[in-house]
Short mmCIF file of C-alpha atoms in Angstrom, two decimals:
data_model
loop_
_atom_site.label_atom_id
_atom_site.label_comp_id
_atom_site.label_asym_id
_atom_site.label_seq_id
_atom_site.Cartn_x
_atom_site.Cartn_y
_atom_site.Cartn_z
CA MET A 1 8.36 22.05 13.73
CA SER A 2 5.26 20.38 12.65
CA VAL A 3 4.86 16.42 12.71
CA THR A 4 2.37 14.51 10.99
CA LEU A 5 1.64 10.82 12.29
CA PHE A 6 0.60 8.33 10.07
CA GLY A 7 0.10 5.70 12.65
CA THR A 8 -1.98 4.83 15.72
CA CYS A 9 -2.28 6.13 19.51
CA ARG A 10 1.08 4.49 20.18
CA LEU A 11 2.36 7.66 18.57
CA ASN A 12 0.07 10.30 20.27
CA ASN A 13 2.62 11.67 23.05
CA ILE A 14 5.10 13.04 20.26
CA HIS A 15 5.60 16.61 20.55
CA ASN A 16 4.38 19.10 17.95
CA HIS A 17 2.09 16.55 16.02
CA ASN A 18 -0.81 18.42 14.20
CA GLY A 19 -3.29 15.84 15.10
CA LEU A 20 -4.28 14.90 11.72
CA ASN A 21 -4.35 11.16 12.69
CA ASN A 22 -6.83 11.71 15.50
CA LEU A 23 -8.90 14.06 13.36
CA ILE A 24 -9.09 11.70 10.68
CA ASN A 25 -7.45 8.24 10.69
CA TYR A 26 -5.01 5.97 12.29
CA THR A 27 -3.16 3.73 9.30
CA HIS A 28 -1.88 0.42 9.66
CA SER A 29 -0.32 -0.78 6.21
CA THR A 30 1.71 1.36 3.71
CA LYS A 31 -1.34 1.01 1.45
CA GLU A 32 -3.27 2.91 3.80
CA VAL A 33 -0.79 5.72 4.29
CA ILE A 34 -0.56 6.25 0.49
CA GLN A 35 -4.12 6.63 0.27
CA PHE A 36 -4.34 9.11 3.10
CA ILE A 37 -1.59 11.16 1.54
CA ASN A 38 -3.28 11.16 -1.65
CA TYR A 39 -6.63 12.30 0.23
CA LEU A 40 -4.74 14.98 2.19
CA LYS A 41 -3.04 16.46 -0.81
CA GLY A 42 -6.59 16.70 -2.65
CA GLU A 43 -5.76 14.62 -5.32
CA LEU A 44 -8.03 11.38 -4.27
CA SER A 45 -11.52 11.67 -3.64
CA ILE A 46 -13.21 9.27 -0.86
CA PRO A 47 -17.13 9.39 -1.42
CA LYS A 48 -19.67 8.09 0.62
CA PRO A 49 -19.83 5.54 2.33
CA TYR A 50 -16.22 4.95 2.18
CA ASN A 51 -15.49 8.46 4.02
CA LYS A 52 -16.75 6.80 7.09
CA PHE A 53 -15.13 3.05 6.43
CA CYS A 54 -11.85 4.17 5.42
CA PHE A 55 -11.13 6.65 8.54
CA ARG A 56 -11.04 5.39 12.04
CA THR A 57 -12.50 8.75 13.55
CA ALA A 58 -15.50 8.37 11.36
CA ILE A 59 -16.06 4.75 12.25
CA CYS A 60 -15.80 5.27 15.96
CA ARG A 61 -18.18 8.70 15.74
CA ASN A 62 -20.46 6.81 13.23
CA LYS A 63 -20.62 9.88 10.82
CA PHE A 64 -18.84 10.82 7.71
CA ILE A 65 -15.55 12.92 7.14
CA ASP A 66 -15.81 15.44 4.45
CA TYR A 67 -12.60 16.80 2.89
CA ASN A 68 -11.63 20.29 4.46
CA ASP A 69 -9.00 22.53 3.32
CA THR A 70 -7.70 22.57 6.74
CA TYR A 71 -6.29 19.03 6.63
CA ASN A 72 -4.66 20.02 3.23
CA LYS A 73 -2.77 22.94 5.23
CA LEU A 74 -1.71 20.91 8.18
CA PHE A 75 -0.18 18.55 5.58
CA ILE A 76 1.47 20.99 3.25
CA ASN A 77 2.78 22.70 6.57
CA THR A 78 4.63 19.46 7.93
CA ASP A 79 8.19 19.35 8.53
CA ILE A 80 8.64 15.62 9.50
CA PHE A 81 6.40 12.69 8.82
CA ILE A 82 6.34 9.62 11.38
CA ILE A 83 5.10 6.66 9.88
CA GLU A 84 4.16 3.60 11.67
CA ILE A 85 4.09 0.62 9.60
CA CYS A 86 2.35 -2.38 11.86
CA SER A 87 0.45 -4.46 9.57
CA ASN A 88 0.93 -6.02 6.09
CA LYS A 89 -2.91 -6.77 5.49
CA LYS A 90 -5.29 -4.66 3.26
CA TYR A 91 -8.88 -4.67 3.59
CA ILE A 92 -10.30 -3.64 0.40
CA HIS A 93 -14.03 -2.95 -1.10
CA ASN A 94 -14.48 -0.94 -4.39
CA ASP A 95 -10.83 -0.21 -4.88
CA PHE A 96 -10.48 1.72 -1.38
CA TYR A 97 -8.67 0.42 1.65
CA LEU A 98 -10.59 0.10 4.62
CA HIS A 99 -9.78 0.58 8.12
CA HIS A 100 -9.84 -2.79 9.91
CA LEU A 101 -12.55 -1.51 12.58
CA CYS A 102 -15.43 -1.39 10.41
CA VAL A 103 -15.22 -5.17 9.11
CA ASP A 104 -13.30 -6.82 12.08
CA LYS A 105 -16.23 -8.74 13.98
CA ARG A 106 -14.25 -8.85 17.15
CA PHE A 107 -15.46 -5.15 17.43
CA SER A 108 -18.85 -3.64 17.85
CA SER A 109 -17.95 -1.11 15.25
CA HIS A 110 -18.48 -3.38 12.33
CA LYS A 111 -22.25 -3.37 13.21
CA ASN A 112 -22.59 0.20 11.34
CA THR A 113 -21.30 -1.20 8.03
CA PRO A 114 -23.30 -1.77 5.38
CA HIS A 115 -23.80 -5.35 4.17
CA GLU A 116 -22.61 -4.80 1.05
CA ILE A 117 -19.30 -3.68 2.49
CA LEU A 118 -19.37 -6.35 5.24
CA ASN A 119 -20.11 -9.37 2.92
CA ASN A 120 -17.74 -8.52 0.00
CA PHE A 121 -14.77 -6.82 1.27
CA ILE A 122 -11.57 -8.97 0.57
CA ILE A 123 -8.36 -8.91 2.66
CA GLU A 124 -4.91 -9.39 0.94
CA LYS A 125 -1.43 -9.99 2.61
CA GLN A 126 0.84 -7.73 0.94
CA SER A 127 4.23 -9.15 -0.57
CA ASP A 128 7.71 -7.86 0.82
CA GLU A 129 8.65 -6.57 -2.62
CA GLU A 130 5.30 -4.35 -2.48
CA ILE A 131 5.88 -3.11 1.05
CA GLU A 132 9.32 -1.97 -0.31
CA ASN A 133 7.94 -0.49 -3.13
CA ASP A 134 5.28 1.45 -1.34
CA ILE A 135 7.64 2.84 1.08
CA LEU A 136 9.70 4.10 -1.81
CA GLU A 137 6.48 5.68 -2.99
CA ILE A 138 5.61 7.24 0.02
CA GLN A 139 9.45 8.81 0.31
CA LYS A 140 9.06 10.26 -3.42
CA ILE A 141 5.64 11.65 -2.66
CA LEU A 142 6.57 13.40 0.47
CA TYR A 143 10.23 14.68 -0.57
CA PRO A 144 11.76 16.71 0.37
CA LYS A 145 10.06 16.50 3.61
CA LYS A 146 11.61 14.28 6.22
CA ILE A 147 10.21 10.79 6.94
CA ILE A 148 10.82 8.46 9.94
CA ILE A 149 9.73 4.82 10.02
CA VAL A 150 8.57 3.18 12.91
CA SER A 151 7.61 -0.30 13.56
CA HIS A 152 5.45 -2.35 15.86
CA TYR A 153 6.73 -3.58 18.98
CA ASN A 154 7.69 -7.34 18.83
CA SER A 155 5.56 -8.90 21.35
CA LYS A 156 5.79 -12.53 22.34
CA LYS A 157 3.10 -14.83 22.78
CA ASN A 158 3.58 -17.65 24.93
CA GLY A 159 7.31 -17.02 24.68
CA GLU A 160 7.35 -17.02 20.83
CA TYR A 161 7.55 -13.98 18.70
CA ILE A 162 4.26 -13.61 16.33
CA ASN A 163 5.47 -14.55 13.06
CA SER A 164 3.82 -11.93 10.65
CA ARG A 165 4.85 -9.35 13.04
CA ASN A 166 8.17 -10.40 13.57
CA HIS A 167 8.70 -10.76 9.77
CA LEU A 168 7.37 -7.26 9.20
CA ILE A 169 9.76 -5.77 11.73
CA ASN A 170 12.55 -7.29 10.24
CA LEU A 171 11.72 -6.49 6.51
CA LEU A 172 11.35 -2.94 7.59
CA ASP A 173 14.65 -2.82 9.11
CA CYS A 174 16.16 -4.33 5.93
CA ILE A 175 14.25 -1.81 3.78
CA CYS A 176 15.08 1.10 5.65
CA LYS A 177 18.79 0.11 5.81
CA LYS A 178 19.00 -0.24 2.12
CA TYR A 179 17.87 3.18 1.22
CA ASP A 180 19.13 5.20 4.23
CA ILE A 181 15.72 5.74 5.80
CA PRO A 182 15.59 6.60 9.53
CA PHE A 183 13.77 3.56 11.18
CA ILE A 184 12.82 3.33 14.92
CA ASN A 185 12.25 -0.27 16.30
CA PRO A 186 10.33 0.01 19.78
CA THR A 187 11.69 -3.19 20.90
CA ILE A 188 15.11 -1.98 20.62
CA VAL A 189 13.88 1.44 22.22
CA LEU A 190 12.28 -0.27 25.10
CA SER A 191 14.82 -3.63 25.38
CA ASN A 192 15.71 -2.35 28.89
CA TYR A 193 12.32 -3.36 30.27
CA THR A 194 10.10 -6.41 30.40
CA GLN A 195 7.37 -6.78 27.93
CA GLU A 196 5.07 -6.95 30.79
CA GLN A 197 6.35 -3.33 31.85
CA VAL A 198 5.57 -1.71 28.41
CA ILE A 199 2.91 -3.81 26.68
CA THR A 200 -0.69 -4.71 27.63
CA ASN A 201 -2.16 -7.74 27.49
CA ASP A 202 -3.49 -7.45 24.08
CA LEU A 203 0.11 -7.28 22.73
CA GLY A 204 -0.82 -4.17 20.54
CA HIS A 205 -0.96 -1.27 23.04
CA TYR A 206 1.71 0.15 25.23
CA THR A 207 1.18 0.57 29.00
CA ASN A 208 1.42 3.96 30.41
CA PHE A 209 4.99 3.33 31.45
CA GLY A 210 5.67 2.04 28.06
CA ILE A 211 4.22 4.93 26.21
CA ASN A 212 5.92 7.46 28.33
CA LYS A 213 9.25 5.53 27.80
CA PHE A 214 8.92 5.45 23.94
CA SER A 215 7.60 9.05 23.72
CA ASN A 216 10.64 10.38 25.41
CA TYR A 217 12.88 8.45 23.26
CA MET A 218 10.91 9.72 20.17
CA ASN A 219 10.83 13.26 21.43
CA ASN A 220 14.71 13.30 22.17
CA PHE A 221 15.50 11.67 18.80
CA LEU A 222 13.42 14.54 16.96
CA LYS A 223 15.31 17.20 18.80
CA SER A 224 18.78 15.79 18.24
CA ALA A 225 18.24 14.60 14.48
CA PHE A 226 16.21 17.51 13.32
#
């Protein structure tokens, strides 16, 4: 069984994944996922400089990533796609969906981004309808391969849920129930443990304990479901 991960380091301990996420990109929004799928299929050309700034690995290594047939083979040979959707924000320049690290000034990686992009990119928030339509498009593009949708952990800040994250998680739950798409909510998976046990202080990454517990659940789920 070969697994492709459209998501972040939070999924990295899932067994049998082909490493495409680490070779090229961590996706966050549905639009980034669709762009990445079309790139892997060889149906979307991402030219310079966007073949650096759309891809996390390229940004971190400060080099361009050129299309390689190996990427297509790994994609085609995938049995199950695990799709983590953890943001409803789109970072756009010239109709390409950027990885946020190239424009987010909280991170030093933005210093390698050309001023043309840094000064002129736009951020848009997706509507609920757009996310729903994107998920259906992803399902259609990948059919008949199996897909699993995974949400972010529903962290609390000062005792309250983060509104945007809470809304997105609940939206994904509703969409997946509506269309009978397998959905994993890490908050439920890890509900026997405190947030402090499973999530780091940045509220975005799992602790070692959290990643082990979540990965064990996912690996057992894959064994039983497929």
